[in-house]
Amino acid sequence: MATDKKIALVTGANRGIGLETARQLGQKGITVIAAARSLSAAEETADKLKAEGLDVVPVKLDVTKAADREAAAKFVADHYGKLDILINNAGVGDDLFNQKVSETSEEELLKIFGTNVFAVVAVTRAFLPLLKKSDAGRIVNLSSILGSLTLHADPNSPIAGVKAFAYDASKAALNSFTIHLAAELKDTKIKVNSAHPGWVKTEMGTEAAPMEIPEGAQTSVELALIGEDGPNGRFIHLGQELPW
Ligand code: NDP
């Protein structure tokens, strides 16, 4: 049942950057598995993109739920026998700019790390055997420039003083995951990178964001399609490397 066509799975594909990433990958002739927290949201997304002529298949995947991860990986194994591209896009920010260290509860930290870090590790582990069956496996972790410790530590950087502690720390931890996994997989055909999409007009990014969603999906799509000589274990925004 292994197919020559590339197979991509996008988490949180029902809206925002995930939906547009699914669309742009579909427009490249890739079969896209649109994964969303609920089956109805995944189906609605797949129907919308299929109406645009794209090859899109819905899958229920609440990234924090082990049963969903196992079922989704089994679905991909049974139907395609491999996975070429995993876009770990699903993420939460909550009350993003109101997360001072002194005011962030343990519950809030667990919630944000649960989705942005622990679930990404678990989703990636679930799909790793299928990614290893690809000729060119690509893993893209949706990070944020707010996860850059180097920029936070620089008083002159544009993000210095941003008080999104739980979110920023979760993306810094996600970046650590990217570095560790890329090192572990260096002798395989899989490449793993962190993407900063830009500050994008989505529910999370808000209307104040300068970047429109199509451009916001560009970094994820580029990293999904890099060749053998492309970056590995890097933090990238629109082709430019960011400091960790
Ligand atoms: P949105 O808030 O618009 O969308 C978030 C997506 O993640 C939704 O599809 C949501 O699903 C999904 N999601 C959240 N939790 C889960 C879960 N447990 N299981 C499955 N899906 C889940 O965010 P964006 O599109 O803006 O962000 C996408 C990624 O890009 C995130 O990782 C974010 O941190 C990152 N990013 C965004 C920036 C921006 O400016 N927008 C800047 C830097 C990084 P549901 O509809 O069910 O809630």
Short mmCIF file of C-alpha atoms and ligand atoms in Angstrom, two decimals:
data_model
loop_
_atom_site.label_atom_id
_atom_site.label_comp_id
_atom_site.label_asym_id
_atom_site.label_seq_id
_atom_site.Cartn_x
_atom_site.Cartn_y
_atom_site.Cartn_z
CA MET A 1 0.00 0.00 0.00
CA ALA A 2 3.04 2.32 0.03
CA THR A 3 2.46 5.17 -2.41
CA ASP A 4 4.78 7.36 -4.51
CA LYS A 5 2.68 10.41 -3.69
CA LYS A 6 3.90 12.49 -0.75
CA ILE A 7 1.77 12.27 2.39
CA ALA A 8 1.67 15.15 4.89
CA LEU A 9 -0.11 15.44 8.23
CA VAL A 10 -0.88 18.87 9.69
CA THR A 11 -2.06 19.16 13.30
CA GLY A 12 -4.52 21.94 14.11
CA ALA A 13 -5.42 22.05 10.41
CA ASN A 14 -8.92 23.45 10.95
CA ARG A 15 -8.03 27.14 11.17
CA GLY A 16 -5.30 29.76 11.14
CA ILE A 17 -1.81 28.89 9.92
CA GLY A 18 -2.56 25.13 10.00
CA LEU A 19 -5.47 25.42 7.57
CA GLU A 20 -3.40 27.51 5.15
CA THR A 21 -0.41 25.15 5.46
CA ALA A 22 -2.71 22.22 4.58
CA ARG A 23 -4.01 24.21 1.60
CA GLN A 24 -0.56 25.18 0.29
CA LEU A 25 0.80 21.62 0.66
CA GLY A 26 -2.30 20.31 -1.13
CA GLN A 27 -1.69 22.80 -3.95
CA LYS A 28 1.74 21.17 -4.43
CA GLY A 29 0.02 17.86 -5.23
CA ILE A 30 0.63 16.37 -1.79
CA THR A 31 -2.00 14.22 -0.06
CA VAL A 32 -2.78 16.11 3.13
CA ILE A 33 -4.17 14.55 6.27
CA ALA A 34 -6.02 17.38 7.97
CA ALA A 35 -5.86 16.58 11.67
CA ALA A 36 -8.10 18.47 14.06
CA ARG A 37 -9.18 18.20 17.67
CA SER A 38 -12.67 16.97 16.69
CA LEU A 39 -13.74 14.76 13.81
CA SER A 40 -16.36 17.30 12.71
CA ALA A 41 -13.73 20.07 12.47
CA ALA A 42 -11.40 17.75 10.51
CA GLU A 43 -14.22 16.77 8.15
CA GLU A 44 -15.30 20.36 7.58
CA THR A 45 -11.70 21.28 6.79
CA ALA A 46 -11.25 18.37 4.40
CA ASP A 47 -14.56 19.18 2.65
CA LYS A 48 -13.53 22.83 2.23
CA LEU A 49 -10.14 21.95 0.74
CA LYS A 50 -11.52 19.11 -1.41
CA ALA A 51 -13.94 21.67 -2.90
CA GLU A 52 -10.79 23.57 -3.97
CA GLY A 53 -9.63 20.45 -5.85
CA LEU A 54 -7.12 19.26 -3.25
CA ASP A 55 -6.50 15.73 -1.98
CA VAL A 56 -7.30 16.08 1.73
CA VAL A 57 -8.31 13.42 4.24
CA PRO A 58 -9.77 14.18 7.71
CA VAL A 59 -8.44 12.66 10.91
CA LYS A 60 -9.48 13.30 14.51
CA LEU A 61 -6.41 14.20 16.54
CA ASP A 62 -6.53 15.98 19.84
CA VAL A 63 -2.77 16.12 20.20
CA THR A 64 -2.99 15.80 23.99
CA LYS A 65 -4.90 12.49 23.82
CA ALA A 66 -2.87 9.26 23.59
CA ALA A 67 -5.81 7.29 22.13
CA ASP A 68 -6.22 9.87 19.32
CA ARG A 69 -2.48 9.78 18.55
CA GLU A 70 -2.46 5.96 18.35
CA ALA A 71 -5.61 5.86 16.19
CA ALA A 72 -4.30 8.57 13.83
CA ALA A 73 -0.94 6.79 13.40
CA LYS A 74 -2.75 3.49 12.75
CA PHE A 75 -4.94 5.20 10.15
CA VAL A 76 -1.89 6.55 8.31
CA ALA A 77 -0.09 3.18 8.57
CA ASP A 78 -3.12 1.27 7.27
CA HIS A 79 -3.84 3.67 4.36
CA TYR A 80 -0.41 4.88 3.25
CA GLY A 81 2.27 2.83 5.02
CA LYS A 82 4.46 5.93 5.49
CA LEU A 83 4.44 9.63 6.34
CA ASP A 84 6.64 12.13 4.47
CA ILE A 85 5.81 15.38 6.30
CA LEU A 86 4.67 16.04 9.86
CA ILE A 87 3.70 19.63 10.65
CA ASN A 88 3.40 20.06 14.42
CA ASN A 89 1.26 23.17 14.11
CA ALA A 90 -1.35 22.88 16.89
CA GLY A 91 -0.55 25.23 19.73
CA VAL A 92 -2.09 27.34 22.47
CA GLY A 93 -1.19 30.77 23.77
CA ASP A 94 -4.10 31.60 26.06
CA ASP A 95 -3.77 35.03 27.64
CA LEU A 96 -0.52 35.48 25.81
CA PHE A 97 0.65 38.89 26.96
CA ASN A 98 -0.48 38.49 30.55
CA GLN A 99 1.82 35.72 31.72
CA LYS A 100 4.24 37.27 34.20
CA VAL A 101 6.27 34.69 36.13
CA SER A 102 4.76 35.95 39.39
CA GLU A 103 1.19 35.54 38.12
CA THR A 104 1.33 32.30 36.09
CA SER A 105 -0.21 29.33 37.89
CA GLU A 106 1.17 25.80 37.74
CA GLU A 107 -2.11 24.80 36.09
CA GLU A 108 -1.57 27.35 33.31
CA LEU A 109 2.03 26.23 32.79
CA LEU A 110 0.93 22.58 32.58
CA LYS A 111 -1.81 23.44 30.08
CA ILE A 112 0.47 25.39 27.74
CA PHE A 113 3.39 22.96 28.03
CA GLY A 114 0.93 20.07 27.68
CA THR A 115 -0.08 21.18 24.18
CA ASN A 116 2.99 23.06 22.96
CA VAL A 117 5.66 20.63 24.22
CA PHE A 118 4.53 17.29 25.70
CA ALA A 119 1.93 16.67 22.98
CA VAL A 120 4.38 17.58 20.19
CA VAL A 121 6.91 15.09 21.56
CA ALA A 122 4.21 12.41 21.84
CA VAL A 123 2.71 13.08 18.38
CA THR A 124 6.17 12.96 16.82
CA ARG A 125 6.99 9.70 18.59
CA ALA A 126 3.71 8.18 17.37
CA PHE A 127 4.52 9.03 13.74
CA LEU A 128 8.28 8.46 13.79
CA PRO A 129 8.12 4.82 12.56
CA LEU A 130 6.09 6.05 9.55
CA LEU A 131 8.42 9.00 8.91
CA LYS A 132 11.33 6.55 8.87
CA LYS A 133 9.60 4.77 5.96
CA SER A 134 9.76 7.96 3.86
CA ASP A 135 12.58 8.67 1.39
CA ALA A 136 12.77 12.20 2.81
CA GLY A 137 10.93 12.60 6.13
CA ARG A 138 10.42 16.19 7.26
CA ILE A 139 9.26 17.36 10.69
CA VAL A 140 8.34 21.02 11.18
CA ASN A 141 7.73 22.27 14.71
CA LEU A 142 5.76 25.53 14.86
CA SER A 143 7.80 27.54 17.30
CA SER A 144 7.89 31.32 17.76
CA ILE A 145 10.48 34.05 17.84
CA LEU A 146 9.16 34.47 21.41
CA GLY A 147 10.92 31.17 22.18
CA SER A 148 14.33 32.71 21.39
CA LEU A 149 16.30 32.94 24.65
CA THR A 150 19.04 34.90 22.89
CA LEU A 151 16.62 37.63 21.81
CA HIS A 152 14.85 37.73 25.19
CA ALA A 153 18.23 38.22 26.89
CA ASP A 154 19.12 41.16 24.60
CA PRO A 155 17.65 44.37 26.05
CA ASN A 156 17.74 45.95 22.58
CA SER A 157 15.81 43.21 20.79
CA PRO A 158 12.20 43.90 19.75
CA ILE A 159 10.92 41.07 21.98
CA ALA A 160 12.80 42.11 25.13
CA GLY A 161 10.30 42.78 27.89
CA VAL A 162 7.48 40.67 26.39
CA LYS A 163 5.75 39.04 29.36
CA ALA A 164 4.38 35.89 27.72
CA PHE A 165 6.33 33.67 30.12
CA ALA A 166 4.43 30.36 29.84
CA TYR A 167 4.12 30.56 26.05
CA ASP A 168 7.70 31.73 25.48
CA ALA A 169 9.12 29.04 27.78
CA SER A 170 7.05 26.38 26.00
CA LYS A 171 8.45 27.42 22.62
CA ALA A 172 12.01 27.50 24.01
CA ALA A 173 11.44 23.91 25.25
CA LEU A 174 10.03 22.99 21.84
CA ASN A 175 13.20 24.37 20.25
CA SER A 176 15.23 22.14 22.56
CA PHE A 177 13.16 19.19 21.31
CA THR A 178 13.99 20.17 17.70
CA ILE A 179 17.73 20.24 18.44
CA HIS A 180 17.70 16.93 20.34
CA LEU A 181 15.57 15.08 17.81
CA ALA A 182 17.58 16.35 14.83
CA ALA A 183 20.76 15.11 16.53
CA GLU A 184 19.19 11.72 17.29
CA LEU A 185 18.03 11.34 13.70
CA LYS A 186 21.14 12.71 11.99
CA ASP A 187 21.96 9.38 10.36
CA THR A 188 18.44 8.96 8.95
CA LYS A 189 16.71 10.65 5.98
CA ILE A 190 14.59 12.74 8.37
CA LYS A 191 15.14 16.48 8.90
CA VAL A 192 13.68 18.33 11.88
CA ASN A 193 13.38 22.12 12.12
CA SER A 194 11.64 24.80 14.16
CA ALA A 195 9.65 27.40 12.21
CA HIS A 196 8.76 30.94 13.26
CA PRO A 197 5.82 31.81 11.01
CA GLY A 198 5.93 35.57 11.65
CA TRP A 199 3.37 37.56 13.63
CA VAL A 200 0.28 36.44 11.79
CA LYS A 201 -3.37 37.59 11.76
CA THR A 202 -5.02 34.54 13.34
CA GLU A 203 -7.06 34.00 16.48
CA MET A 204 -3.78 33.65 18.38
CA GLY A 205 -1.92 36.40 16.54
CA THR A 206 -4.93 38.79 16.68
CA GLU A 207 -6.00 41.41 14.15
CA ALA A 208 -3.07 43.60 15.28
CA ALA A 209 -0.60 41.25 13.55
CA PRO A 210 1.06 42.65 10.42
CA MET A 211 1.28 39.40 8.44
CA GLU A 212 -1.54 37.81 6.45
CA ILE A 213 -2.16 34.07 6.84
CA PRO A 214 -0.90 32.95 3.38
CA GLU A 215 2.55 34.41 4.09
CA GLY A 216 2.35 33.02 7.64
CA ALA A 217 2.18 29.48 6.23
CA GLN A 218 5.18 30.02 3.95
CA THR A 219 7.94 29.03 6.41
CA SER A 220 6.20 25.75 7.34
CA VAL A 221 5.66 24.86 3.69
CA GLU A 222 9.25 25.69 2.73
CA LEU A 223 10.64 23.56 5.57
CA ALA A 224 8.28 20.72 4.63
CA LEU A 225 9.73 20.71 1.11
CA ILE A 226 13.47 21.21 1.72
CA GLY A 227 15.81 18.94 -0.17
CA GLU A 228 18.64 16.71 1.00
CA ASP A 229 20.94 19.75 1.37
CA GLY A 230 18.37 21.74 3.39
CA PRO A 231 18.65 22.81 7.03
CA ASN A 232 18.42 20.29 9.87
CA GLY A 233 18.07 21.15 13.57
CA ARG A 234 17.63 24.85 12.76
CA PHE A 235 15.27 27.69 13.73
CA ILE A 236 14.01 29.40 10.57
CA HIS A 237 11.78 32.29 9.50
CA LEU A 238 11.22 32.88 5.77
CA GLY A 239 14.53 31.26 4.86
CA GLN A 240 16.52 33.18 7.50
CA GLU A 241 18.06 31.51 10.53
CA LEU A 242 16.96 32.82 13.96
CA PRO A 243 19.07 32.63 17.13
CA TRP A 244 17.97 30.01 19.67
P1 NDP B 1 -4.74 29.60 16.12
O1 NDP B 1 -5.07 29.92 17.53
O2 NDP B 1 -5.39 30.36 15.04
O3 NDP B 1 -4.98 28.02 15.84
C1 NDP B 1 -4.48 27.08 16.74
C2 NDP B 1 -4.77 25.71 16.18
O4 NDP B 1 -4.25 24.74 17.09
C3 NDP B 1 -6.28 25.45 16.06
O5 NDP B 1 -6.52 24.66 14.92
C4 NDP B 1 -6.56 24.66 17.32
O6 NDP B 1 -7.70 23.81 17.25
C5 NDP B 1 -5.28 23.83 17.38
N1 NDP B 1 -5.14 23.17 18.67
C6 NDP B 1 -4.91 23.70 19.88
N2 NDP B 1 -4.89 22.75 20.83
C7 NDP B 1 -5.10 21.56 20.18
C8 NDP B 1 -5.22 20.22 20.59
N3 NDP B 1 -5.11 19.86 21.88
N4 NDP B 1 -5.42 19.27 19.65
C9 NDP B 1 -5.53 19.60 18.35
N5 NDP B 1 -5.48 20.86 17.90
C10 NDP B 1 -5.28 21.83 18.82
O7 NDP B 1 -3.15 29.71 16.04
P2 NDP B 1 -2.17 30.03 14.81
O8 NDP B 1 -2.69 29.46 13.56
O9 NDP B 1 -1.84 31.47 14.90
O10 NDP B 1 -0.86 29.25 15.30
C11 NDP B 1 -0.39 28.03 14.74
C12 NDP B 1 0.96 27.74 15.36
O11 NDP B 1 1.86 28.83 15.05
C13 NDP B 1 0.94 27.64 16.89
O12 NDP B 1 1.79 26.61 17.30
C14 NDP B 1 1.47 29.00 17.34
O13 NDP B 1 2.06 28.93 18.62
C15 NDP B 1 2.46 29.32 16.24
N6 NDP B 1 2.74 30.76 16.10
C16 NDP B 1 1.75 31.64 15.73
C17 NDP B 1 2.05 32.99 15.60
C18 NDP B 1 1.04 34.00 15.17
O14 NDP B 1 1.38 35.19 15.09
N7 NDP B 1 -0.19 33.63 14.85
C19 NDP B 1 3.41 33.51 15.88
C20 NDP B 1 4.37 32.49 16.24
C21 NDP B 1 4.02 31.18 16.33
P3 NDP B 1 -9.16 24.25 17.83
O15 NDP B 1 -9.82 25.04 16.73
O16 NDP B 1 -9.83 22.95 18.12
O17 NDP B 1 -8.91 25.07 19.06
#
